[in-house]
Amino acid sequence: MDIILLGPPGAGKGTQAKRLVAERDLVQLSTGDMLRAAIAAGTPVGLKAKAVMERGELVSDAIVSALIGEHLDKSNGKGAIFDGYPRTGHQAEALELLLADRGRKLDHVIELKVDEDALVERICGRFTCAQCGALYHDTAHPPQVEGVCDECGSTEFKRRPDDNEETVRKRMAEYRAKTAPILPVYESQGLVREVDGMGTVDEVAAAIDAILDA
Ligand code: AP5
């Protein structure tokens, strides 16, 4: 099963993708995570992407589509959850070809419908475990013991440099201008399923499960 999770920054794509990986035999292909790994490793791709991401703009279509192709080949034919990709019409076309080359096609495009102002608060409160990547939020989902990761016990956490209000607003504008316009194409193919992304994590999860299990 190949699924796109589509929605603006903070819509909950990463949260739901990680849950689906834990519960189903799928891989999460997040271009944001791939780019952050490239930055941390100091690769040529990372060097190109760093400043672009810090400004809240989009990295080039060619770079992200190449990353997706590489990771599809490493995923042993498992179904994929595309998280944060595609983000432009060119990326949507590239994904169709990447899947077709491997004898695959999209099953669902799940659109997380959200209120943008609430998302700024969600994103600015977000942090992750520096060790295992578990996701937290200052108020909505803090660790059970303050300062200690629920998953691995680490006491080190980190915040993304692009998780500040000014950059988040820019990322949302990029979503409206470049990503939202790809939805009608998927709608015309009958692939889009809408989910209310403003419910609790469990409510959103249940709505996604109902679509995947239908
Ligand atoms: P990327 O890493 O993809 O970020 P994004 O799309 O901006 O999305 P986020 O990761 O911010 O949010 P999310 O929807 O995953 O929400 P999350 O689950 O974390 O991209 C970053 C940058 O990389 C881009 O700006 C661009 O520069 C570049 N890039 C990446 N892909 C690219 C591409 N394809 N093309 C070009 N450039 C690309 O949740 C957010 C917070 O809310 C968390 O704290 C979570 O705990 C909490 N939360 C989640 N769900 C709920 C809920 N239901 N209720 C309450 N709180 C919740």
XYZ file of C-alpha atoms and ligand atoms in Angstrom, residues 8-15 31-32 35-36 53 57-59 64 84-85 87 91 122-123 126 135-137 140 160 162 171 197 199-201 204, ligand 1:
93
model
C 0.509 21.991 5.962
C 3.387 22.189 8.463
C 2.302 20.834 11.833
C -0.761 19.032 10.461
C 0.453 15.821 12.120
C 1.943 14.009 9.107
C 5.028 12.826 10.978
C 3.037 11.823 14.072
C 11.839 14.213 2.755
C 12.153 16.630 5.697
C 17.161 16.516 4.358
C 17.820 17.038 8.083
C 15.071 25.153 4.937
C 11.357 27.750 1.369
C 11.250 24.568 -0.703
C 14.373 22.602 -1.642
C 13.998 15.622 -3.110
C 6.042 15.865 3.156
C 6.441 14.644 -0.431
C 5.049 19.238 -2.471
C 7.288 16.248 -7.540
C 1.572 23.172 17.697
C 4.825 23.644 15.821
C 7.312 20.797 19.313
C 7.951 13.493 19.176
C 6.749 15.695 22.042
C 4.932 18.969 22.599
C -0.134 18.788 24.365
C 14.163 22.356 14.812
C 12.761 26.274 11.362
C 6.278 27.397 5.247
C -6.566 16.908 11.559
C -8.924 16.104 16.598
C -6.693 14.399 19.133
C -3.846 12.214 17.853
C -6.977 11.384 13.707
P 9.111 18.847 6.843
O 10.055 18.237 7.770
O 8.357 17.978 5.883
O 8.113 19.742 7.669
P 6.611 20.199 7.429
O 5.868 19.716 6.237
O 6.706 21.668 7.546
O 5.839 19.461 8.500
P 6.210 19.296 9.980
O 7.213 18.231 10.183
O 6.513 20.646 10.570
O 4.787 18.874 10.579
P 4.004 17.516 10.575
O 2.787 17.649 9.723
O 4.886 16.324 10.329
O 3.510 17.535 12.098
P 4.024 16.705 13.366
O 3.477 15.322 13.306
O 5.485 16.879 13.543
O 9.846 19.950 5.930
C 10.745 20.891 6.510
C 11.425 21.670 5.382
O 12.198 20.767 4.548
C 10.487 22.385 4.397
O 10.098 23.648 4.874
C 11.374 22.453 3.136
O 12.323 23.489 3.248
C 12.121 21.120 3.170
N 11.406 20.054 2.446
C 10.921 18.902 2.990
N 10.329 18.144 2.047
C 10.425 18.851 0.878
C 9.955 18.605 -0.449
N 9.268 17.495 -0.757
N 10.228 19.541 -1.391
C 10.922 20.655 -1.098
N 11.387 20.961 0.153
C 11.129 20.056 1.127
O 3.233 17.471 14.519
C 3.585 18.796 14.919
C 3.412 18.935 16.456
O 2.037 18.782 16.777
C 4.139 17.871 17.276
O 4.626 18.465 18.461
C 3.064 16.824 17.606
O 3.333 16.168 18.842
C 1.831 17.685 17.667
N 0.619 17.023 17.179
C 0.515 16.192 16.088
N -0.756 15.791 15.911
C -1.487 16.400 16.893
C -2.868 16.402 17.242
N -3.790 15.692 16.537
N -3.260 17.162 18.296
C -2.366 17.878 19.025
N -1.031 17.918 18.764
C -0.596 17.191 17.698
